[in-house]
Every structure is written in C-alpha cells, then in structure tokens.
Short mmCIF file of C-alpha atoms and ligand atoms in Angstrom, two decimals:
data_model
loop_
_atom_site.label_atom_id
_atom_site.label_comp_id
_atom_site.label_asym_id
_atom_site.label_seq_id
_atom_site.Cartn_x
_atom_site.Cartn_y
_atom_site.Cartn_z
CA UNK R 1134 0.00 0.00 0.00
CA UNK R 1135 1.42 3.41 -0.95
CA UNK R 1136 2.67 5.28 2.49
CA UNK R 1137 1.63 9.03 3.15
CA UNK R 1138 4.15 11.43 4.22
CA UNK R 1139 3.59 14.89 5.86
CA UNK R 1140 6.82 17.27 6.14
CA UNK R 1141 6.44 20.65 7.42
CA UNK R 1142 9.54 22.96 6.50
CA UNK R 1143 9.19 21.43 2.53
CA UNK R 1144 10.41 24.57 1.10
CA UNK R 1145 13.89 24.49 3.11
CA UNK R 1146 17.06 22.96 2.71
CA UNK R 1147 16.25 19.50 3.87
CA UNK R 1148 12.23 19.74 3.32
CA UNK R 1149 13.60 19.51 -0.34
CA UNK R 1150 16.11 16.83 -0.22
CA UNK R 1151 13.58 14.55 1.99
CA UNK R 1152 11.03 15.39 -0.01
CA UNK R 1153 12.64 13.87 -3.52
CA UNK R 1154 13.80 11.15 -1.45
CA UNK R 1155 10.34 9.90 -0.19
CA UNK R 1156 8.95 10.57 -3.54
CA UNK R 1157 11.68 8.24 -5.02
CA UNK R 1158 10.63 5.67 -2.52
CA UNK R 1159 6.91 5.71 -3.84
CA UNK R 1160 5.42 7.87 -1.10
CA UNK R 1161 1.98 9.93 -1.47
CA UNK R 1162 3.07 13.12 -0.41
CA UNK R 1163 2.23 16.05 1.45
CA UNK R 1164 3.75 19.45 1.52
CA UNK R 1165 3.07 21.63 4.72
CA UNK R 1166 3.87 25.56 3.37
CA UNK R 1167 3.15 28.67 5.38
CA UNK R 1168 2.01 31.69 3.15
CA UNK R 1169 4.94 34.09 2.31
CA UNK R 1170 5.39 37.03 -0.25
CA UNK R 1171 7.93 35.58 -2.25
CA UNK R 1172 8.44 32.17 -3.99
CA UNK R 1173 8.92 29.48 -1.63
CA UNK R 1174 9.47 26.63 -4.24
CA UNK R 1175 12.91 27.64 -6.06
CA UNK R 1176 14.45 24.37 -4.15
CA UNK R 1177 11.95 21.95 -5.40
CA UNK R 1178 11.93 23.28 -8.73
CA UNK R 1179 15.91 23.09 -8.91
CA UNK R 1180 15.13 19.61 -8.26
CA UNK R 1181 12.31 18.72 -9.99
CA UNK R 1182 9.46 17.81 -7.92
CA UNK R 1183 7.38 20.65 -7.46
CA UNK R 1184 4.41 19.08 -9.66
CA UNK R 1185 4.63 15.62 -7.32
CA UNK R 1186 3.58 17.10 -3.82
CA UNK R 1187 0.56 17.87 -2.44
CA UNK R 1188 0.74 21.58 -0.66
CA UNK R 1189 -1.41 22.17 2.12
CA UNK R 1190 -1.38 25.53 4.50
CA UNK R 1191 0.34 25.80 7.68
CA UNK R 1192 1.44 27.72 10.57
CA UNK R 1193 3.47 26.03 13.50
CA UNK R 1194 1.88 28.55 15.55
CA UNK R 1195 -1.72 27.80 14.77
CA UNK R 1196 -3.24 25.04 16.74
CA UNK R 1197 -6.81 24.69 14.35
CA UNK R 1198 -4.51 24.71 11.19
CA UNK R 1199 -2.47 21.96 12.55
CA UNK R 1200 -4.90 19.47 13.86
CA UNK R 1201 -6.98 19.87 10.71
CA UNK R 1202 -4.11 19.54 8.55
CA UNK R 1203 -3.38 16.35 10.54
CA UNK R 1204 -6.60 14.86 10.33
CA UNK R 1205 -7.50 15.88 6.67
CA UNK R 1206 -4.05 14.23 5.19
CA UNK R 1207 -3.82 11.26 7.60
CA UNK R 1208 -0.68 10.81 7.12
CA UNK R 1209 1.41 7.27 8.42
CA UNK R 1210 4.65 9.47 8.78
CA UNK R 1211 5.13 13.50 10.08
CA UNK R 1212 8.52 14.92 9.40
CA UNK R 1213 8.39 17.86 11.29
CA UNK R 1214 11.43 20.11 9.83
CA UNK R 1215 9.60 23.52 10.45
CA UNK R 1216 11.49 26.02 12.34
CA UNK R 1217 12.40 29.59 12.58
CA UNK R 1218 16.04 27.95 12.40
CA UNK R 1219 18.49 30.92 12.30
CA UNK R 1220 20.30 31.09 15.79
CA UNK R 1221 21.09 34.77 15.24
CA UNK R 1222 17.69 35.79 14.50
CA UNK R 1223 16.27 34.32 17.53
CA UNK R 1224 18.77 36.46 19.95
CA UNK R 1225 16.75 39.37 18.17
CA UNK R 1226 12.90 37.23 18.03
CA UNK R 1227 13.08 35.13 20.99
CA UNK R 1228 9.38 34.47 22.05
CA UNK R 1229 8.49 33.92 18.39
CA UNK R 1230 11.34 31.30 17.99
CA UNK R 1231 9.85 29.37 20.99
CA UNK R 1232 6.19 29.98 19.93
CA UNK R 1233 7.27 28.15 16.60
CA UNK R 1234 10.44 25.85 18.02
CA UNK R 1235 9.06 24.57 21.41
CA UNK R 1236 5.18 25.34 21.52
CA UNK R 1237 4.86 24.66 18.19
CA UNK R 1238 6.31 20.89 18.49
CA UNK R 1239 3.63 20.46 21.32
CA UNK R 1240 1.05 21.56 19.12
CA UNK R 1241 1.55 19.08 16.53
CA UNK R 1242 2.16 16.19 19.05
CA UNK R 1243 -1.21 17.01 20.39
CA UNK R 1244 -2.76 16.80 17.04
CA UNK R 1245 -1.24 13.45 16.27
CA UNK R 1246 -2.08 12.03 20.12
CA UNK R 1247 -6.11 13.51 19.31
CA UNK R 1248 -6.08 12.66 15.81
CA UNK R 1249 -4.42 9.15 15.31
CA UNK R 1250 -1.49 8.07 17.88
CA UNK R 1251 -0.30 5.78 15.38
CA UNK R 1252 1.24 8.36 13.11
CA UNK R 1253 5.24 8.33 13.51
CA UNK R 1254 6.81 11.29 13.85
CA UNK R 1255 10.24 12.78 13.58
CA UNK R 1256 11.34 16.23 15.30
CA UNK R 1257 14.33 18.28 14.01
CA UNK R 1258 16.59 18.34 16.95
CA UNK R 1259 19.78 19.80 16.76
CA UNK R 1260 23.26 19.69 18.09
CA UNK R 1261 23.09 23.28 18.69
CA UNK R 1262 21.61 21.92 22.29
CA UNK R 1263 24.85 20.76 23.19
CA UNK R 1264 25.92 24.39 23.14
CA UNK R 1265 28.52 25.36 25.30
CA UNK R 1266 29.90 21.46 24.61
CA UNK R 1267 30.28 19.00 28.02
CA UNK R 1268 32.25 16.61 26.35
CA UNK R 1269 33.82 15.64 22.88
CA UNK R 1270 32.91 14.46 20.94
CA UNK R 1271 28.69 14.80 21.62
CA UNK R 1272 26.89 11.70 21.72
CA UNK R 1273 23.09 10.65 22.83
CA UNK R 1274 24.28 10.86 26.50
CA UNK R 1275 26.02 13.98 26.84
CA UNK R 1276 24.56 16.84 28.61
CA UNK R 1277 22.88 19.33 27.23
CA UNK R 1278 23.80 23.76 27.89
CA UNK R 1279 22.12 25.25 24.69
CA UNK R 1280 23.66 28.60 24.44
CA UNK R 1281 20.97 30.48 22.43
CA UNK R 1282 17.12 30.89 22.14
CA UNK R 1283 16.96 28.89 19.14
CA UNK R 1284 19.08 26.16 21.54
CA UNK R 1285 16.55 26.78 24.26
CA UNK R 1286 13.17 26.56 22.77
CA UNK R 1287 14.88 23.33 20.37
CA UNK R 1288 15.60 21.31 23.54
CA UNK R 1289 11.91 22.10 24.55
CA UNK R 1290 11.18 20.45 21.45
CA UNK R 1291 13.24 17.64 22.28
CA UNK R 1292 12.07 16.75 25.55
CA UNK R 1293 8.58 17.65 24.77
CA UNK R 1294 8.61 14.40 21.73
CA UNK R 1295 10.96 11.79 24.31
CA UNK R 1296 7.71 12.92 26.75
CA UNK R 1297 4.72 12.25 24.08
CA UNK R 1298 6.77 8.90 23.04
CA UNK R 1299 7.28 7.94 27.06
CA UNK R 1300 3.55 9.20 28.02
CA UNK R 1301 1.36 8.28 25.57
CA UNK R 1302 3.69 5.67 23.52
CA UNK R 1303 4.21 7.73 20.03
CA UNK R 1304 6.14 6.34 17.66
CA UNK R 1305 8.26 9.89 18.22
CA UNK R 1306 11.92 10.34 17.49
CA UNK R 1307 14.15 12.99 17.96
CA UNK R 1308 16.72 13.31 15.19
CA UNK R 1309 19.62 15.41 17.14
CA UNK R 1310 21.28 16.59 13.51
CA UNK R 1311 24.93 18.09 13.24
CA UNK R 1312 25.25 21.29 10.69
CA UNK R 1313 24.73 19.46 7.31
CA UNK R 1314 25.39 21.67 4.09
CA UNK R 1315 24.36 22.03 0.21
CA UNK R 1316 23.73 24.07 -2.54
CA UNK R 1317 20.28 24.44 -1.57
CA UNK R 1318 21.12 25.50 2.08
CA UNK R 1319 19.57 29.24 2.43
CA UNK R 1320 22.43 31.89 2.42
CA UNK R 1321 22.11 32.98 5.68
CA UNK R 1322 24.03 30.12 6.84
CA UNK R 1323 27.96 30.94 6.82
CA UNK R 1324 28.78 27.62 4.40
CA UNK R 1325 26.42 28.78 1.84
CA UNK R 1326 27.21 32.81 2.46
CA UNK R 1327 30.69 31.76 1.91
CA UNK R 1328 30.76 30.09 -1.14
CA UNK R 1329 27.74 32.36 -2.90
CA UNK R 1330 29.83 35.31 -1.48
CA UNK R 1331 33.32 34.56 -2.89
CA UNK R 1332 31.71 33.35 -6.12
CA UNK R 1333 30.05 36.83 -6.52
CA UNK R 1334 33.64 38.62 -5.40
CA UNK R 1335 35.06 36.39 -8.07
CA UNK R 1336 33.20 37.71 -10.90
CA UNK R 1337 33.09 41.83 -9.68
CA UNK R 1338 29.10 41.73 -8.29
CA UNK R 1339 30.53 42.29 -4.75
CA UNK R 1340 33.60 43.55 -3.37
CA UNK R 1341 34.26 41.89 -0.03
CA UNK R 1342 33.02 38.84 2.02
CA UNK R 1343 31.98 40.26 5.42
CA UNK R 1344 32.25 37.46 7.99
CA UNK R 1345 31.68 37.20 11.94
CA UNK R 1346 33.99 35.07 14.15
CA UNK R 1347 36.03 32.29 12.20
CA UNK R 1348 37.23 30.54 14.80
CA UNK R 1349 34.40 28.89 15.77
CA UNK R 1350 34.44 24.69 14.51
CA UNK R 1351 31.59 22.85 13.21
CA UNK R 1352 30.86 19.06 12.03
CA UNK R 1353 29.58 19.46 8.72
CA UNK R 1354 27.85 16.79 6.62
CA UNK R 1355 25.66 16.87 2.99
CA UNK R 1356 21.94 17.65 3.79
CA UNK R 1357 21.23 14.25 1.23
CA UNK R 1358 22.90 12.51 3.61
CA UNK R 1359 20.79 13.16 6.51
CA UNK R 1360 17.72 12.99 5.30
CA UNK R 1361 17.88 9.54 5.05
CA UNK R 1362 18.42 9.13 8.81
CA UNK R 1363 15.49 10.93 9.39
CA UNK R 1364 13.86 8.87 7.32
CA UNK R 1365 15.47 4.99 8.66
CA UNK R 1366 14.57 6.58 12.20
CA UNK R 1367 10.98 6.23 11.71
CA UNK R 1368 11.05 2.59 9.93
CA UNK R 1369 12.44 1.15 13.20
CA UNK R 1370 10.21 -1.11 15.64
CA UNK R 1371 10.78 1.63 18.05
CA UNK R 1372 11.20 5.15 18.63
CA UNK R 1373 14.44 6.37 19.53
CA UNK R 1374 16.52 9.66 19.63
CA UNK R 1375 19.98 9.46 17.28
CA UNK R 1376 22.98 11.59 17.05
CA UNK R 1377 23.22 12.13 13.04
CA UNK R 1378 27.25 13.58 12.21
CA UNK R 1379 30.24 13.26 10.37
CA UNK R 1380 32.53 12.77 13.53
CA UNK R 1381 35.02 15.75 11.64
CA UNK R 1382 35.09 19.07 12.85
CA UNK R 1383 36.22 21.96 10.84
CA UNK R 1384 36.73 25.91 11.66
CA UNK R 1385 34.62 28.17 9.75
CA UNK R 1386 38.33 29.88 8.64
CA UNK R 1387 39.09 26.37 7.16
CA UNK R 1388 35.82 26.68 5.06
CA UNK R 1389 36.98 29.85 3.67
CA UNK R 1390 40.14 28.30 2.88
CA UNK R 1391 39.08 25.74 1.09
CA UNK R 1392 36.48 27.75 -0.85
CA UNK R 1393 38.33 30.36 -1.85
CA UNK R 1394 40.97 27.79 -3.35
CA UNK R 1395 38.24 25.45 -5.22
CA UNK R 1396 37.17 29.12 -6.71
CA UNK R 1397 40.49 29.72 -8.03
CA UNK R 1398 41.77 32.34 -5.14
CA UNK R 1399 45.26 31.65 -3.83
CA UNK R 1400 44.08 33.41 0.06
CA UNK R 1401 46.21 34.52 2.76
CA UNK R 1402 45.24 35.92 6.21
CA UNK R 1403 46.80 39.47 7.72
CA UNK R 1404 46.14 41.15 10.68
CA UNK R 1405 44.40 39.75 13.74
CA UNK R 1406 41.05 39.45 15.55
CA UNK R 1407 38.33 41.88 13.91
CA UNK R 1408 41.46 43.53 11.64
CA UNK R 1409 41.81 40.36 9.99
CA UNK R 1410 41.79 40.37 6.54
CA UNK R 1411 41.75 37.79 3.88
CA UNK R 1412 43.83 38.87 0.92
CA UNK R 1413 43.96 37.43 -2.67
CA UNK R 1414 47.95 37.42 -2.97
CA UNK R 1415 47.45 37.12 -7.23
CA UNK R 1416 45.52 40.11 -7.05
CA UNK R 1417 45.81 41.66 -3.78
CA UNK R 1418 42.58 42.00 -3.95
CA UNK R 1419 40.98 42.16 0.18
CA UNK R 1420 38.53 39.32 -0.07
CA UNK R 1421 37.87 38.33 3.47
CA UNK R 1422 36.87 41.15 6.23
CA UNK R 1423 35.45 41.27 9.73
CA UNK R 1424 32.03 42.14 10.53
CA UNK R 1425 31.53 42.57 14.41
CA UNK R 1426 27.90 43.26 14.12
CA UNK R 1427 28.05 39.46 13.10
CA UNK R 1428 29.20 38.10 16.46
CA UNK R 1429 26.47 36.60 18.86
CA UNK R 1430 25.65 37.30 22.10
CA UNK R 1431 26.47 33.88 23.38
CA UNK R 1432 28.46 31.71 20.95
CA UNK R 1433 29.06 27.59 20.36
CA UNK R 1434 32.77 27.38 19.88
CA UNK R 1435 33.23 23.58 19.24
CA UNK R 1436 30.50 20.94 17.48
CA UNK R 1437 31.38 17.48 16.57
CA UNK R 1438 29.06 14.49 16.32
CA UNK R 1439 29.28 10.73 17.74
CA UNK R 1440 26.84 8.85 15.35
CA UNK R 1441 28.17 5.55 16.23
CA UNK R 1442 24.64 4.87 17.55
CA UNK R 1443 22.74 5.57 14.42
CA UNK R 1444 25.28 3.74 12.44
CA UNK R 1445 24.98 0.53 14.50
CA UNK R 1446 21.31 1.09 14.81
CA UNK R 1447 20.24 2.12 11.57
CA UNK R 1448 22.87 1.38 9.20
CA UNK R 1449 23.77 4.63 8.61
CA UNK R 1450 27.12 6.69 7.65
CA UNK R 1451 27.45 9.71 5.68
CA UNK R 1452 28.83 9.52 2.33
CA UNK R 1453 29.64 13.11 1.44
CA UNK R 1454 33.30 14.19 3.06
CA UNK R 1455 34.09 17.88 3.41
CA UNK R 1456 36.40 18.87 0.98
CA UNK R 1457 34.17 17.52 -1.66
CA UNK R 1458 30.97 19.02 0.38
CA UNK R 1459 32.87 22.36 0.11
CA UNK R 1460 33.74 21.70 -3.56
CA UNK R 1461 30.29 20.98 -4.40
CA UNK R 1462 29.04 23.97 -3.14
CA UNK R 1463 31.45 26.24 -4.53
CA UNK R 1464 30.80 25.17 -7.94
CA UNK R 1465 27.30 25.77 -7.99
CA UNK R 1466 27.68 29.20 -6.77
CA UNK R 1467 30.03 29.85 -9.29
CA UNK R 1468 27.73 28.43 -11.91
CA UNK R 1469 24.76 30.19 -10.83
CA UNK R 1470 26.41 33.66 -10.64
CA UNK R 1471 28.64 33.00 -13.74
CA UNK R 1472 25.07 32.15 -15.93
CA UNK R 1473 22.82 34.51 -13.88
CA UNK R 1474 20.31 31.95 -12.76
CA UNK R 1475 18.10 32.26 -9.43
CA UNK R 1476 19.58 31.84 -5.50
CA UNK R 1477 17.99 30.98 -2.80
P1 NAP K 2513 15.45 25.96 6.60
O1 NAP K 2513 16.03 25.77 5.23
O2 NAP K 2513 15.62 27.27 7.26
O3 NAP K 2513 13.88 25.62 6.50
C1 NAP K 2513 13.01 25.91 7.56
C2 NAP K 2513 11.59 25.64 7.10
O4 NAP K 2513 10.69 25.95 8.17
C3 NAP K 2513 11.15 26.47 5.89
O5 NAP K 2513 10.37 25.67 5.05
C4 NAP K 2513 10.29 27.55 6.55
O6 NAP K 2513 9.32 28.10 5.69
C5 NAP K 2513 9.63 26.74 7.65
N1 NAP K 2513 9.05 27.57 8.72
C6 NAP K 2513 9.70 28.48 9.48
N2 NAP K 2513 8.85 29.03 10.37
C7 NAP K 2513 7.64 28.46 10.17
C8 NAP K 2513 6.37 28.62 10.77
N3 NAP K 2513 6.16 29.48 11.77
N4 NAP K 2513 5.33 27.87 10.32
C9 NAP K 2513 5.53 27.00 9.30
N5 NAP K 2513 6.72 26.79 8.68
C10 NAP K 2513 7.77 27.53 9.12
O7 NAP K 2513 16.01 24.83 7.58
P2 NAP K 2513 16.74 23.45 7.25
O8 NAP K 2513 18.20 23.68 7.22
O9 NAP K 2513 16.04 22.80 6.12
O10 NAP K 2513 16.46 22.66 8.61
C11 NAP K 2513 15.29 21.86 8.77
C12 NAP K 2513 15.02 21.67 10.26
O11 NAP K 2513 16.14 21.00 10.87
C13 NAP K 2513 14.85 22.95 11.05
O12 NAP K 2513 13.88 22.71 12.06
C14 NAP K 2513 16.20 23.21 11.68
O13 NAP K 2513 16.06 23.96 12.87
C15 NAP K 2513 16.66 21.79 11.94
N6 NAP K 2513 18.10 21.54 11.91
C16 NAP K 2513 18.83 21.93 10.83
C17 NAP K 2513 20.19 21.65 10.78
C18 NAP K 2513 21.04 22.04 9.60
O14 NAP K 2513 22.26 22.04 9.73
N7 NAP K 2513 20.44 22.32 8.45
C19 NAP K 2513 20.80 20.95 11.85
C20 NAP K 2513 20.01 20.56 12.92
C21 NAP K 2513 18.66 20.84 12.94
P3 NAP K 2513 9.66 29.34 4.71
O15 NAP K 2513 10.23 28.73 3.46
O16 NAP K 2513 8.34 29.96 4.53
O17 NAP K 2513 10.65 30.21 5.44
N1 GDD K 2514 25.44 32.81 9.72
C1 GDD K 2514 26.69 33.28 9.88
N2 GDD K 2514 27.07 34.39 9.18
N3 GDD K 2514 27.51 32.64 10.75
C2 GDD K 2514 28.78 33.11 10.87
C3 GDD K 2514 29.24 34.22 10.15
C4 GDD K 2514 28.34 34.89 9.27
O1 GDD K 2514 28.68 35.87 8.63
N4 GDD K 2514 30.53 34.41 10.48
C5 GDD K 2514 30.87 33.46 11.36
N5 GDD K 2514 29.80 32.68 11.61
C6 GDD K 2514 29.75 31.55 12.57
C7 GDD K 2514 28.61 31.64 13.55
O2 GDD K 2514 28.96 32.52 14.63
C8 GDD K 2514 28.46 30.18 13.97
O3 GDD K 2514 29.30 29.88 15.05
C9 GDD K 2514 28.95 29.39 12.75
O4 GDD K 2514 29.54 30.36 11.86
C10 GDD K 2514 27.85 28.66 12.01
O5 GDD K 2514 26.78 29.57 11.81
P1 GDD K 2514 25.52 29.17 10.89
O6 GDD K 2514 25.97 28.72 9.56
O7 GDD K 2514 24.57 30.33 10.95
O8 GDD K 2514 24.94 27.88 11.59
P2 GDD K 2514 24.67 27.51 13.11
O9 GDD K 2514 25.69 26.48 13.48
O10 GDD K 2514 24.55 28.69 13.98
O11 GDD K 2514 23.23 26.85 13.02
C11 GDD K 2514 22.94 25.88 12.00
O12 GDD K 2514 23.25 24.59 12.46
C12 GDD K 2514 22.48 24.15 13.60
C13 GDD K 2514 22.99 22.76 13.96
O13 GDD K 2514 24.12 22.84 14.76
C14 GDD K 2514 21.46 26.03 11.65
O14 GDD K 2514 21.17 25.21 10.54
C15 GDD K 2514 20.58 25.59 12.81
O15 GDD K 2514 19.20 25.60 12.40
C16 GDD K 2514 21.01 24.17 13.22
O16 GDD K 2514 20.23 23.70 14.29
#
C-alpha cells in the first residue's frame, strides 16, 4: 500500500532533499507551506518535484490549522522540519522562535495524540543543544547547555517528543542533527554565504566577504545525507533519539580556505582578531573582512558528532566528506552567478 508522508519545513534545505527522497521511494506526499510574499518553491523546482507534492497551508503557531491539517491528510509518517532555524535571529525574536520551536512541536504532538497516535513522527533536533559542549565528541548521552534561544526553545522540542513517546507511547523520534550543508542551504548560513559570497567577489558583483567570528568549529555533513536518517529513524520497531554527524570538525576559517581555493583564489590571512583580513595574494585584492555586528551574544565554539549509535542502529554513515561538500558547493555558486540563474 502506498505510504503518506507529511513534512512541514518542505520549502527548506532538507524539506527539499527529503522530499525527492520519499517521492523516489513511492510515497503519497504532502507538503506543509506557510504563506509568504515571495516564492517558496525555487528548491523543489531546482530539483524537480514541485508538480509531485501535495501543498497544504500551515502555521506552526496555529493550533486549528495543525490538527486539521493532521486529520484531513492522515498521514502514516510526520517529518516535522519547520522552524524559525536561524540562531542569530532568535537572539533578536526570541518568544516567536519558541512559539514556533518549542510550543509549536507540542502543538503538533497534540494533534497526532487527538487525531491518530499511530502516526510516527520525527522532530528536528539539533546539536546546537549541546551548546557550550560537556564533552567531545557529543553523543546521545552527553549533557545538554544550549547557548541560544533557538538552543533553548529546540531542547523544549526535544524533551517535549521523548515525553509524548514515554507518556502516551508515540512512535516519536528525535533526530539530534549536526550542521549538514548544500547548494540548496539558504544563504544565511555561513557555508552557503561563503561560497555564494566569494563566487560573486570572483566575478566583480561584490567587493568583499563580510564574515563574523572564524574561529568557531563545526561538524559538517551533505543535507542528502541526513535525510535519510530521518527517514530509517521512523522505519524502526521503536522510537528512539539518534545523534546524526560526520565525527570531523572543521573551523569556519578552514571553510573559507578551502572555498576560496576550489574558486580559483590563492588566500592569505593578515592582521588579527576583527582587523583580519583575507587577501587574494594574485591580485591583492581584500577578499575576506570582519564584521563585528556578526558576532552573537552567546556563541558555540566547538561541534562534533558521535553517530556511532545511528550507524549501529540504523545502518547509517554519511557519504559526502568535506572537501568535496565544500567543492560541491562552490561550484554551484560559481555556476549560478557565472550564468545569472536564481539563488535561494
Ligand atoms: P530551513 O532551510 O531554514 O527551513 C526551515 C523551514 O521551516 C522552511 O520551510 C520555513 O518556511 C519553515 N518555517 C519556518 N517558520 C515556520 C512557521 N512558523 N510555520 C511553518 N513553517 C515555518 O532549515 P533546514 O536547514 O532545512 O532545517 C530543517 C530543520 O532542521 C529545522 O527545524 C532546523 O532547525 C533543523 N536543523 C537543521 C540543521 C542544519 O544544519 N540544516 C541541523 C540541525 C537541525 P519558509 O520557506 O516559509 O521560510
Ligand atoms: N550565519 C553566519 N554568518 N555565521 C557566521 C558568520 C556569518 O557571517 N561568520 C561566522 N559565523 C559563525 C557563527 O557565529 C556560527 O558559530 C557558525 O559560523 C555557524 O553559523 P551558521 O551557519 O549560521 O549555523 P549555526 O551552526 O549557527 O546553526 C545551524 O546549524 C544548527 C545545527 O548545529 C542552523 O542550521 C541551525 O538551524 C542548526 O540547528
């Protein structure tokens, strides 16, 4: 019998990748959009599935929507990836980001426990609850000391699907996801602001790359990676919550690096702290520059993943390493600004 899927968050980053991956398993489904100004399907155009998914309207911070949403798709999986998931943006929108990041997973779990308990769910966790990091590497056991509202109202969201699964016995897992990367990751994010940055420097569009603190490390994986986790998480017997990374961690300066060289910059650093430049020494051209308007409040200086649970478990490893992560990305930024075609 053909399987229904529900994913909030469709038009991100991974709402896209999970969403072509479902559909190339056979699945009937459902794509959970909130109304916005702007075009919210350039990802699942660039990958061509727009025509194959069902949208439906929703707002993680409307109960009615929800609950009739839930019970007028009747879905047999939820993949709840909605979130207002900048952490810099939610030092500036707190309440919101827990109305949509906390409350908002609550809301949903209430629809599924009212509307049919037999609807498996997975929540977007994050590793950005480890925060200020109590061990290394960051498993399913360590601590948690989120370091930001986004942090905050995410391990709300956690604890609130271990409680709906322990409670009321929901299939409900917690996917606790390490920073994972692509060409369709919004250009917010530094990977993505990085490569679409240098690639517009490249070509004369912009004149510098204005970056926040570079010494902070991150494990970085391919977004088409992960979603499959997601996705082997809920085809277990059992719920459980997994630890999805790449067990290599890599300083956002090291990302430059290695994007400004598959670009075709040869970049070395002068100057220190927020004088630090990044020059192109075949041009001299100043590529790289501070920005201290870019620093947070409260910052996570080290991330990297144990997944040893979800690859004994599940199966699972990621394929993508990061040089060729990087290289993938920087090529189709420079493509896309090169030929003129849409960003995201
Ligand atoms: P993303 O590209 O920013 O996508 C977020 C999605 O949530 C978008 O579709 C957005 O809709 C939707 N959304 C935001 N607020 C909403 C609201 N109030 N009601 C309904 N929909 C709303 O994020 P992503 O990188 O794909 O990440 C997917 C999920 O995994 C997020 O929950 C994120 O916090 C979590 N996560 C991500 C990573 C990572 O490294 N990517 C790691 C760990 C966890 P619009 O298109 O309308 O903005
Ligand atoms: N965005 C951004 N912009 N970050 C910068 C910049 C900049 O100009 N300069 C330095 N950084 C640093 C940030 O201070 C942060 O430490 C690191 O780069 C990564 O920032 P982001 O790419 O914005 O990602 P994030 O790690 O804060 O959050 C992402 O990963 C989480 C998982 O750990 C998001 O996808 C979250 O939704 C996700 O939960």
């Amino acid at each position: 019998m053909t399987r229904r899927a529900l994913i909030t968050g469709i038009t991100g980053q991974d709402g896209a990748y999970l969403a072509r991956f479902l559909l190339d398993r056979g699945y009937e489904l459902f794509g959970a959009v909130r109304r916005v100004s702007s075009q919210p399907f350039l990802r699942l155009r660039e990958l061509g599935i727009e025509q194959h998914i069902r949208f439906v309207p929703f707002e993680l911070c409307e109960f009615g929507n929800l609950f009739r949403l839930v019970e007028e798709t009747q879905p047999d999986e939820i993949y709840n990836l909605a979130s207002q998931s900048f952490v810099h943006t939610s030092f500036g929108q707190p309440i919101y980001t827990a109305e949509a990041n906390a409350v908002g997973v609550t809301r949903l779990l209430e629809a599924i426990r009212m509307v049919n308990p037999r609807i498996r769910f997975y929540q977007a966790s994050t590793s950005e609850m480890f925060g200020k990091a109590q061990a290394v590497p960051q498993s399913e056991v360590t601590p948690f000391y989120p370091r930001s509202p986004y942090g905050v109202a995410k391990l709300y969201g956690h604890w609130i699907t271990v409680n709906y699964r322990e409670s009321y016995g929901l299939h409900a897992s917690s996917g606790i996801l390490f920073n994972h990367e692509s060409p369709l990751r919004g250009m917010e994010f530094v990977t993505r602001k990085v490569t679409l940055g240098l690639a517009r420097v490249k070509c004369g569009f912009q004149e510098t790359l204005e970056l926040g603190n570079l010494d902070v490390q991150r494990d970085w994986g391919f977004a088409g990676d992960y979603v499959e986790g997601m996705w082997l998480m809920l085809q277990r017997p059992a719920a459980s919550d997994m630890v999805l990374a790449t067990g290599r961690t890599e300083s956002v300066k090291t990302f430059v690096e290695v994007a400004a060289s598959a670009m075709g910059f040869t970049l070395a650093w002068e100057g220190q702290g927020l004088k630090m430049l990044g020059i192109d020494t075949r041009s001299g051209r100043r590529v790289v520059r501070i920005d201290q308007s870019l620093y947070r409040p409260a910052e996570v200086d080290l991330l990297v993943g144990d997944a040893s649970k979800a690859g004994t478990e599940l199966g699972w490893k990621p394929r993508v390493q990061f040089p060729d992560l990087v290289a993938m990305m920087a090529a189709a930024d420079d493509r896309r600004v090169r030929d003129g075609s849409v960003v995201f």
